[in-house]
Amino acid sequence: MATSLISLSFVFAILLIMHAKAKASTCSDCFTQSRASYYPNSDENGTDTGRCGYGSFGATINDGLVSAVSDLYRDGVGCGACYEVRCSNSNYCSDKGVTVVVTDHGSGDRTDFIMSSRAFRRMAQTTDAASSLISLGVVDIEYRRVSCSYPNKNITIKIDENSNYPHYFAFVIYYQQGKKDITAVQLCETQNFVCKVLDRSQGSVWTTNSPPSGALQIRMLFSDDEDESWVVPVNNIPEEWKAGETYDTGVQVNL
């Protein structure tokens, strides 16, 4: 009887360890250790030529608290994601850190993040400490994915300036909230609901060489490791859409 109890206790202990390891490996709120630097030749905001295709919007979104990433770019899927980043030097760094939006792709000296100098400074405790961080250039950090939040903003479609009505259609998606990625986009005719899967040409830029005619509806697939769901905007893109225009979708997500 005693042997059986010992065996059961041993099995239970093993199960607890396995559960803890599985939870740790899938922990979406856990911090990851890494390094970060900043754009040395830019103003305080980010760059308007980032690989996500946001243009000037990519320099100023989130009050300029933006970053280029290396592996987290994920061939453009990571564009628009938000991360909480905290540096580790207790002499200079605050516990709060900074929340940045991914707007570019880049890598440095074993870094996962190359931030705007505004974001890099925001990790510091004080103004003097921020100057010290800038002097260091590269710092140890910890980061985790967090939900993006854009109060009073709907998901917005910006028609790329290179679009050519009605032959070539390209656009970028702004202001996506939550922690999920947009992994697929469909462009649908509103009359007969025939849909076409779009190509991700660069970062957050979605394109097609032969767009459907008439007013258009965008369908976006939001995904993470656990599930996925399609989001359909309330507002359609008008039939005679114009390059450079922005269109409010009328919807927002908190996925």
PDB file of C-alpha atoms in Angstrom:
ATOM      1  CA  MET A   1       0.000   0.000   0.000  1.00  0.00           C
ATOM      2  CA  ALA A   2       2.811   2.396   0.931  1.00  0.00           C
ATOM      3  CA  THR A   3       4.594   1.587  -2.335  1.00  0.00           C
ATOM      4  CA  SER A   4       1.445   2.379  -4.314  1.00  0.00           C
ATOM      5  CA  LEU A   5       1.052   5.717  -2.567  1.00  0.00           C
ATOM      6  CA  ILE A   6       4.690   6.590  -3.310  1.00  0.00           C
ATOM      7  CA  SER A   7       4.208   5.637  -6.951  1.00  0.00           C
ATOM      8  CA  LEU A   8       1.058   7.747  -7.224  1.00  0.00           C
ATOM      9  CA  SER A   9       2.822  10.696  -5.619  1.00  0.00           C
ATOM     10  CA  PHE A  10       5.711  10.345  -8.052  1.00  0.00           C
ATOM     11  CA  VAL A  11       3.375  10.247 -11.062  1.00  0.00           C
ATOM     12  CA  PHE A  12       1.461  13.269  -9.765  1.00  0.00           C
ATOM     13  CA  ALA A  13       4.719  15.197  -9.285  1.00  0.00           C
ATOM     14  CA  ILE A  14       5.803  14.364 -12.856  1.00  0.00           C
ATOM     15  CA  LEU A  15       2.445  15.538 -14.202  1.00  0.00           C
ATOM     16  CA  LEU A  16       2.763  18.824 -12.315  1.00  0.00           C
ATOM     17  CA  ILE A  17       6.252  19.405 -13.756  1.00  0.00           C
ATOM     18  CA  MET A  18       5.048  18.621 -17.282  1.00  0.00           C
ATOM     19  CA  HIS A  19       2.106  20.984 -16.861  1.00  0.00           C
ATOM     20  CA  ALA A  20       4.379  23.756 -15.607  1.00  0.00           C
ATOM     21  CA  LYS A  21       6.774  23.288 -18.533  1.00  0.00           C
ATOM     22  CA  ALA A  22       3.917  23.308 -21.047  1.00  0.00           C
ATOM     23  CA  LYS A  23       2.478  26.448 -19.509  1.00  0.00           C
ATOM     24  CA  ALA A  24       5.878  28.162 -19.575  1.00  0.00           C
ATOM     25  CA  SER A  25       6.436  27.241 -23.224  1.00  0.00           C
ATOM     26  CA  THR A  26       3.089  28.754 -24.237  1.00  0.00           C
ATOM     27  CA  CYS A  27       3.068  31.695 -21.883  1.00  0.00           C
ATOM     28  CA  SER A  28       1.908  34.677 -23.904  1.00  0.00           C
ATOM     29  CA  ASP A  29       2.463  37.128 -21.029  1.00  0.00           C
ATOM     30  CA  CYS A  30       6.014  36.058 -20.160  1.00  0.00           C
ATOM     31  CA  PHE A  31       9.002  38.314 -20.872  1.00  0.00           C
ATOM     32  CA  THR A  32      11.796  37.298 -23.256  1.00  0.00           C
ATOM     33  CA  GLN A  33      15.384  38.457 -22.716  1.00  0.00           C
ATOM     34  CA  SER A  34      17.087  40.296 -25.576  1.00  0.00           C
ATOM     35  CA  ARG A  35      18.862  43.532 -26.561  1.00  0.00           C
ATOM     36  CA  ALA A  36      17.760  46.812 -28.120  1.00  0.00           C
ATOM     37  CA  SER A  37      19.315  49.801 -29.836  1.00  0.00           C
ATOM     38  CA  TYR A  38      17.901  52.877 -31.603  1.00  0.00           C
ATOM     39  CA  TYR A  39      17.958  54.614 -34.982  1.00  0.00           C
ATOM     40  CA  PRO A  40      21.124  56.752 -34.670  1.00  0.00           C
ATOM     41  CA  ASN A  41      20.519  58.925 -37.735  1.00  0.00           C
ATOM     42  CA  SER A  42      16.845  59.780 -37.322  1.00  0.00           C
ATOM     43  CA  ASP A  43      14.881  62.393 -35.436  1.00  0.00           C
ATOM     44  CA  GLU A  44      13.062  61.360 -32.275  1.00  0.00           C
ATOM     45  CA  ASN A  45      10.298  59.585 -34.213  1.00  0.00           C
ATOM     46  CA  GLY A  46      10.643  56.510 -36.380  1.00  0.00           C
ATOM     47  CA  THR A  47      11.410  56.320 -40.087  1.00  0.00           C
ATOM     48  CA  ASP A  48       8.965  57.054 -42.915  1.00  0.00           C
ATOM     49  CA  THR A  49      10.654  54.448 -45.147  1.00  0.00           C
ATOM     50  CA  GLY A  50      10.086  51.402 -42.943  1.00  0.00           C
ATOM     51  CA  ARG A  51       9.694  47.919 -44.436  1.00  0.00           C
ATOM     52  CA  CYS A  52       6.119  47.638 -43.169  1.00  0.00           C
ATOM     53  CA  GLY A  53       5.034  50.084 -45.868  1.00  0.00           C
ATOM     54  CA  TYR A  54       3.372  52.588 -43.539  1.00  0.00           C
ATOM     55  CA  GLY A  55       5.169  55.611 -44.997  1.00  0.00           C
ATOM     56  CA  SER A  56       5.049  58.778 -42.894  1.00  0.00           C
ATOM     57  CA  PHE A  57       2.351  57.184 -40.717  1.00  0.00           C
ATOM     58  CA  GLY A  58       4.961  54.690 -39.526  1.00  0.00           C
ATOM     59  CA  ALA A  59       7.100  57.490 -38.091  1.00  0.00           C
ATOM     60  CA  THR A  60       4.373  59.065 -35.972  1.00  0.00           C
ATOM     61  CA  ILE A  61       1.946  56.305 -34.984  1.00  0.00           C
ATOM     62  CA  ASN A  62       1.777  55.742 -31.221  1.00  0.00           C
ATOM     63  CA  ASP A  63       3.301  59.200 -30.707  1.00  0.00           C
ATOM     64  CA  GLY A  64       6.481  58.069 -32.440  1.00  0.00           C
ATOM     65  CA  LEU A  65       7.038  55.170 -30.020  1.00  0.00           C
ATOM     66  CA  VAL A  66       7.900  52.694 -32.762  1.00  0.00           C
ATOM     67  CA  SER A  67      10.549  50.122 -33.561  1.00  0.00           C
ATOM     68  CA  ALA A  68      12.151  48.005 -36.231  1.00  0.00           C
ATOM     69  CA  VAL A  69      12.434  44.325 -35.343  1.00  0.00           C
ATOM     70  CA  SER A  70      14.456  41.408 -36.687  1.00  0.00           C
ATOM     71  CA  ASP A  71      12.965  37.919 -36.205  1.00  0.00           C
ATOM     72  CA  LEU A  72       9.691  39.373 -34.905  1.00  0.00           C
ATOM     73  CA  TYR A  73       9.088  40.879 -38.370  1.00  0.00           C
ATOM     74  CA  ARG A  74       8.075  37.419 -39.633  1.00  0.00           C
ATOM     75  CA  ASP A  75       8.040  38.343 -43.337  1.00  0.00           C
ATOM     76  CA  GLY A  76       5.714  41.255 -42.592  1.00  0.00           C
ATOM     77  CA  VAL A  77       3.157  39.414 -40.461  1.00  0.00           C
ATOM     78  CA  GLY A  78       4.606  41.148 -37.378  1.00  0.00           C
ATOM     79  CA  CYS A  79       3.932  44.645 -38.715  1.00  0.00           C
ATOM     80  CA  GLY A  80       1.611  46.602 -36.438  1.00  0.00           C
ATOM     81  CA  ALA A  81       2.224  44.356 -33.426  1.00  0.00           C
ATOM     82  CA  CYS A  82       2.782  46.021 -30.041  1.00  0.00           C
ATOM     83  CA  TYR A  83       5.441  45.069 -27.499  1.00  0.00           C
ATOM     84  CA  GLU A  84       6.161  46.141 -23.954  1.00  0.00           C
ATOM     85  CA  VAL A  85       9.927  46.657 -23.701  1.00  0.00           C
ATOM     86  CA  ARG A  86      11.891  47.267 -20.486  1.00  0.00           C
ATOM     87  CA  CYS A  87      15.625  47.749 -20.220  1.00  0.00           C
ATOM     88  CA  SER A  88      17.504  45.988 -17.436  1.00  0.00           C
ATOM     89  CA  ASN A  89      20.015  48.512 -16.081  1.00  0.00           C
ATOM     90  CA  SER A  90      18.608  49.467 -12.678  1.00  0.00           C
ATOM     91  CA  ASN A  91      20.682  52.653 -12.620  1.00  0.00           C
ATOM     92  CA  TYR A  92      18.851  54.120 -15.587  1.00  0.00           C
ATOM     93  CA  CYS A  93      15.782  52.030 -16.479  1.00  0.00           C
ATOM     94  CA  SER A  94      12.236  52.371 -15.201  1.00  0.00           C
ATOM     95  CA  ASP A  95      10.036  49.417 -14.287  1.00  0.00           C
ATOM     96  CA  LYS A  96       7.331  50.674 -16.633  1.00  0.00           C
ATOM     97  CA  GLY A  97       9.364  50.587 -19.836  1.00  0.00           C
ATOM     98  CA  VAL A  98       7.716  51.551 -23.113  1.00  0.00           C
ATOM     99  CA  THR A  99       5.130  50.100 -25.497  1.00  0.00           C
ATOM    100  CA  VAL A 100       6.267  50.219 -29.118  1.00  0.00           C
ATOM    101  CA  VAL A 101       4.572  49.466 -32.446  1.00  0.00           C
ATOM    102  CA  VAL A 102       6.443  47.478 -35.103  1.00  0.00           C
ATOM    103  CA  THR A 103       6.820  49.591 -38.252  1.00  0.00           C
ATOM    104  CA  ASP A 104      10.074  48.369 -39.814  1.00  0.00           C
ATOM    105  CA  HIS A 105      12.501  45.481 -40.225  1.00  0.00           C
ATOM    106  CA  GLY A 106      16.122  45.663 -39.108  1.00  0.00           C
ATOM    107  CA  SER A 107      18.785  44.044 -36.970  1.00  0.00           C
ATOM    108  CA  GLY A 108      21.890  45.194 -35.151  1.00  0.00           C
ATOM    109  CA  ASP A 109      24.353  43.830 -32.617  1.00  0.00           C
ATOM    110  CA  ARG A 110      22.313  40.806 -31.459  1.00  0.00           C
ATOM    111  CA  THR A 111      19.250  43.034 -31.065  1.00  0.00           C
ATOM    112  CA  ASP A 112      15.579  42.206 -31.499  1.00  0.00           C
ATOM    113  CA  PHE A 113      14.558  45.890 -31.480  1.00  0.00           C
ATOM    114  CA  ILE A 114      15.907  49.031 -33.131  1.00  0.00           C
ATOM    115  CA  MET A 115      13.720  51.744 -31.665  1.00  0.00           C
ATOM    116  CA  SER A 116      13.047  55.346 -32.455  1.00  0.00           C
ATOM    117  CA  SER A 117      15.162  57.442 -30.120  1.00  0.00           C
ATOM    118  CA  ARG A 118      11.928  58.702 -28.525  1.00  0.00           C
ATOM    119  CA  ALA A 119      10.980  55.136 -27.584  1.00  0.00           C
ATOM    120  CA  PHE A 120      14.515  54.279 -26.469  1.00  0.00           C
ATOM    121  CA  ARG A 121      14.580  57.283 -24.140  1.00  0.00           C
ATOM    122  CA  ARG A 122      11.136  56.440 -22.766  1.00  0.00           C
ATOM    123  CA  MET A 123      12.560  53.336 -21.058  1.00  0.00           C
ATOM    124  CA  ALA A 124      14.593  55.547 -18.707  1.00  0.00           C
ATOM    125  CA  GLN A 125      13.738  56.766 -15.222  1.00  0.00           C
ATOM    126  CA  THR A 126      14.641  60.422 -15.835  1.00  0.00           C
ATOM    127  CA  THR A 127      15.803  62.801 -18.566  1.00  0.00           C
ATOM    128  CA  ASP A 128      19.419  62.414 -17.429  1.00  0.00           C
ATOM    129  CA  ALA A 129      19.048  58.640 -17.390  1.00  0.00           C
ATOM    130  CA  ALA A 130      17.641  58.814 -20.933  1.00  0.00           C
ATOM    131  CA  SER A 131      20.791  60.611 -22.081  1.00  0.00           C
ATOM    132  CA  SER A 132      22.858  57.867 -20.470  1.00  0.00           C
ATOM    133  CA  LEU A 133      20.892  55.189 -22.327  1.00  0.00           C
ATOM    134  CA  ILE A 134      21.468  57.018 -25.601  1.00  0.00           C
ATOM    135  CA  SER A 135      25.199  57.101 -24.818  1.00  0.00           C
ATOM    136  CA  LEU A 136      25.219  53.348 -24.238  1.00  0.00           C
ATOM    137  CA  GLY A 137      23.658  52.744 -27.654  1.00  0.00           C
ATOM    138  CA  VAL A 138      22.729  49.101 -27.010  1.00  0.00           C
ATOM    139  CA  VAL A 139      21.081  47.832 -23.816  1.00  0.00           C
ATOM    140  CA  ASP A 140      19.826  44.562 -22.391  1.00  0.00           C
ATOM    141  CA  ILE A 141      16.042  44.352 -22.349  1.00  0.00           C
ATOM    142  CA  GLU A 142      13.082  42.106 -21.736  1.00  0.00           C
ATOM    143  CA  TYR A 143       9.963  42.238 -23.880  1.00  0.00           C
ATOM    144  CA  ARG A 144       6.537  40.693 -24.348  1.00  0.00           C
ATOM    145  CA  ARG A 145       3.681  41.074 -26.821  1.00  0.00           C
ATOM    146  CA  VAL A 146       0.805  43.237 -25.591  1.00  0.00           C
ATOM    147  CA  SER A 147      -2.469  44.441 -27.060  1.00  0.00           C
ATOM    148  CA  CYS A 148      -2.380  47.517 -29.237  1.00  0.00           C
ATOM    149  CA  SER A 149      -4.878  50.215 -28.291  1.00  0.00           C
ATOM    150  CA  TYR A 150      -6.083  53.144 -30.399  1.00  0.00           C
ATOM    151  CA  PRO A 151      -8.928  54.853 -28.525  1.00  0.00           C
ATOM    152  CA  ASN A 152     -11.613  56.386 -30.757  1.00  0.00           C
ATOM    153  CA  LYS A 153      -9.992  54.914 -33.881  1.00  0.00           C
ATOM    154  CA  ASN A 154     -11.413  52.323 -36.259  1.00  0.00           C
ATOM    155  CA  ILE A 155      -9.325  50.078 -38.477  1.00  0.00           C
ATOM    156  CA  THR A 156      -8.441  52.271 -41.450  1.00  0.00           C
ATOM    157  CA  ILE A 157      -7.507  51.441 -45.035  1.00  0.00           C
ATOM    158  CA  LYS A 158      -4.926  53.662 -46.773  1.00  0.00           C
ATOM    159  CA  ILE A 159      -4.838  53.219 -50.556  1.00  0.00           C
ATOM    160  CA  ASP A 160      -1.202  53.119 -51.667  1.00  0.00           C
ATOM    161  CA  GLU A 161      -0.058  56.021 -53.854  1.00  0.00           C
ATOM    162  CA  ASN A 162       1.162  53.521 -56.460  1.00  0.00           C
ATOM    163  CA  SER A 163      -2.338  52.150 -56.996  1.00  0.00           C
ATOM    164  CA  ASN A 164      -3.762  52.667 -60.470  1.00  0.00           C
ATOM    165  CA  TYR A 165      -7.548  52.583 -60.782  1.00  0.00           C
ATOM    166  CA  PRO A 166      -8.952  50.214 -61.982  1.00  0.00           C
ATOM    167  CA  HIS A 167      -5.945  48.028 -62.843  1.00  0.00           C
ATOM    168  CA  TYR A 168      -3.768  47.815 -59.725  1.00  0.00           C
ATOM    169  CA  PHE A 169      -4.988  48.023 -56.143  1.00  0.00           C
ATOM    170  CA  ALA A 170      -2.707  48.209 -53.082  1.00  0.00           C
ATOM    171  CA  PHE A 171      -3.420  49.325 -49.551  1.00  0.00           C
ATOM    172  CA  VAL A 172      -2.090  49.365 -45.995  1.00  0.00           C
ATOM    173  CA  ILE A 173      -4.062  48.622 -42.828  1.00  0.00           C
ATOM    174  CA  TYR A 174      -3.797  51.125 -39.952  1.00  0.00           C
ATOM    175  CA  TYR A 175      -4.922  51.036 -36.303  1.00  0.00           C
ATOM    176  CA  GLN A 176      -5.413  47.304 -35.707  1.00  0.00           C
ATOM    177  CA  GLN A 177      -5.964  46.730 -31.995  1.00  0.00           C
ATOM    178  CA  GLY A 178      -5.431  43.569 -29.970  1.00  0.00           C
ATOM    179  CA  LYS A 179      -2.696  40.916 -30.020  1.00  0.00           C
ATOM    180  CA  LYS A 180      -3.622  38.923 -33.121  1.00  0.00           C
ATOM    181  CA  ASP A 181      -1.967  39.127 -36.540  1.00  0.00           C
ATOM    182  CA  ILE A 182      -3.687  39.807 -39.840  1.00  0.00           C
ATOM    183  CA  THR A 183      -2.645  36.686 -41.759  1.00  0.00           C
ATOM    184  CA  ALA A 184      -4.917  36.902 -44.809  1.00  0.00           C
ATOM    185  CA  VAL A 185      -7.040  39.502 -46.583  1.00  0.00           C
ATOM    186  CA  GLN A 186      -9.812  39.048 -49.137  1.00  0.00           C
ATOM    187  CA  LEU A 187     -11.224  41.660 -51.497  1.00  0.00           C
ATOM    188  CA  CYS A 188     -14.871  41.040 -52.363  1.00  0.00           C
ATOM    189  CA  GLU A 189     -17.422  42.435 -54.789  1.00  0.00           C
ATOM    190  CA  THR A 190     -20.400  43.739 -52.857  1.00  0.00           C
ATOM    191  CA  GLN A 191     -22.928  42.774 -55.541  1.00  0.00           C
ATOM    192  CA  ASN A 192     -22.255  39.060 -56.032  1.00  0.00           C
ATOM    193  CA  PHE A 193     -19.831  38.503 -53.102  1.00  0.00           C
ATOM    194  CA  VAL A 194     -17.123  36.951 -55.242  1.00  0.00           C
ATOM    195  CA  CYS A 195     -13.905  37.274 -53.230  1.00  0.00           C
ATOM    196  CA  LYS A 196     -10.240  37.291 -54.173  1.00  0.00           C
ATOM    197  CA  VAL A 197      -7.338  36.471 -51.836  1.00  0.00           C
ATOM    198  CA  LEU A 198      -4.786  39.290 -51.887  1.00  0.00           C
ATOM    199  CA  ASP A 199      -0.998  39.095 -51.893  1.00  0.00           C
ATOM    200  CA  ARG A 200       1.151  40.530 -49.111  1.00  0.00           C
ATOM    201  CA  SER A 201       3.701  42.392 -51.211  1.00  0.00           C
ATOM    202  CA  GLN A 202       5.661  43.976 -48.355  1.00  0.00           C
ATOM    203  CA  GLY A 203       5.042  44.277 -44.649  1.00  0.00           C
ATOM    204  CA  SER A 204       1.473  45.434 -44.207  1.00  0.00           C
ATOM    205  CA  VAL A 205       0.868  46.204 -47.910  1.00  0.00           C
ATOM    206  CA  TRP A 206      -1.798  44.054 -49.624  1.00  0.00           C
ATOM    207  CA  THR A 207      -2.083  44.064 -53.421  1.00  0.00           C
ATOM    208  CA  THR A 208      -3.830  42.693 -56.492  1.00  0.00           C
ATOM    209  CA  ASN A 209      -3.200  43.315 -60.190  1.00  0.00           C
ATOM    210  CA  SER A 210      -6.832  42.776 -61.134  1.00  0.00           C
ATOM    211  CA  PRO A 211      -9.184  44.143 -58.475  1.00  0.00           C
ATOM    212  CA  PRO A 212     -12.894  43.315 -58.651  1.00  0.00           C
ATOM    213  CA  SER A 213     -15.197  45.989 -60.037  1.00  0.00           C
ATOM    214  CA  GLY A 214     -17.753  48.052 -58.175  1.00  0.00           C
ATOM    215  CA  ALA A 215     -17.776  48.911 -54.494  1.00  0.00           C
ATOM    216  CA  LEU A 216     -15.399  46.655 -52.570  1.00  0.00           C
ATOM    217  CA  GLN A 217     -15.491  44.918 -49.227  1.00  0.00           C
ATOM    218  CA  ILE A 218     -12.366  43.956 -47.261  1.00  0.00           C
ATOM    219  CA  ARG A 219     -12.319  40.775 -45.175  1.00  0.00           C
ATOM    220  CA  MET A 220      -9.431  40.319 -42.707  1.00  0.00           C
ATOM    221  CA  LEU A 221      -8.338  37.105 -41.014  1.00  0.00           C
ATOM    222  CA  PHE A 222      -7.045  37.693 -37.467  1.00  0.00           C
ATOM    223  CA  SER A 223      -4.971  34.800 -36.114  1.00  0.00           C
ATOM    224  CA  ASP A 224      -2.867  33.679 -33.176  1.00  0.00           C
ATOM    225  CA  ASP A 225      -1.572  30.316 -31.933  1.00  0.00           C
ATOM    226  CA  GLU A 226      -4.976  29.353 -30.532  1.00  0.00           C
ATOM    227  CA  ASP A 227      -7.621  30.394 -33.058  1.00  0.00           C
ATOM    228  CA  GLU A 228      -8.533  32.662 -35.955  1.00  0.00           C
ATOM    229  CA  SER A 229     -11.548  34.685 -37.021  1.00  0.00           C
ATOM    230  CA  TRP A 230     -12.648  36.752 -40.008  1.00  0.00           C
ATOM    231  CA  VAL A 231     -13.556  40.402 -39.474  1.00  0.00           C
ATOM    232  CA  VAL A 232     -15.783  42.140 -42.018  1.00  0.00           C
ATOM    233  CA  PRO A 233     -15.877  45.964 -41.995  1.00  0.00           C
ATOM    234  CA  VAL A 234     -19.135  47.895 -41.816  1.00  0.00           C
ATOM    235  CA  ASN A 235     -18.058  50.388 -44.482  1.00  0.00           C
ATOM    236  CA  ASN A 236     -17.125  49.442 -48.048  1.00  0.00           C
ATOM    237  CA  ILE A 237     -14.457  50.965 -50.269  1.00  0.00           C
ATOM    238  CA  PRO A 238     -16.243  53.105 -52.888  1.00  0.00           C
ATOM    239  CA  GLU A 239     -16.397  51.986 -56.496  1.00  0.00           C
ATOM    240  CA  GLU A 240     -14.193  54.801 -57.767  1.00  0.00           C
ATOM    241  CA  TRP A 241     -11.498  54.541 -55.119  1.00  0.00           C
ATOM    242  CA  LYS A 242      -8.534  56.877 -55.384  1.00  0.00           C
ATOM    243  CA  ALA A 243      -4.825  56.374 -54.723  1.00  0.00           C
ATOM    244  CA  GLY A 244      -3.684  58.101 -51.535  1.00  0.00           C
ATOM    245  CA  GLU A 245      -7.151  58.178 -49.970  1.00  0.00           C
ATOM    246  CA  THR A 246      -7.979  56.713 -46.544  1.00  0.00           C
ATOM    247  CA  TYR A 247     -11.210  54.901 -45.727  1.00  0.00           C
ATOM    248  CA  ASP A 248     -12.628  54.220 -42.269  1.00  0.00           C
ATOM    249  CA  THR A 249     -13.811  50.582 -42.086  1.00  0.00           C
ATOM    250  CA  GLY A 250     -16.283  51.359 -39.313  1.00  0.00           C
ATOM    251  CA  VAL A 251     -15.002  48.463 -37.184  1.00  0.00           C
ATOM    252  CA  GLN A 252     -12.390  47.865 -34.507  1.00  0.00           C
ATOM    253  CA  VAL A 253     -11.232  44.686 -32.799  1.00  0.00           C
ATOM    254  CA  ASN A 254     -10.039  43.727 -29.344  1.00  0.00           C
ATOM    255  CA  LEU A 255      -8.834  40.235 -30.197  1.00  0.00           C
TER     256      LEU A 255
END
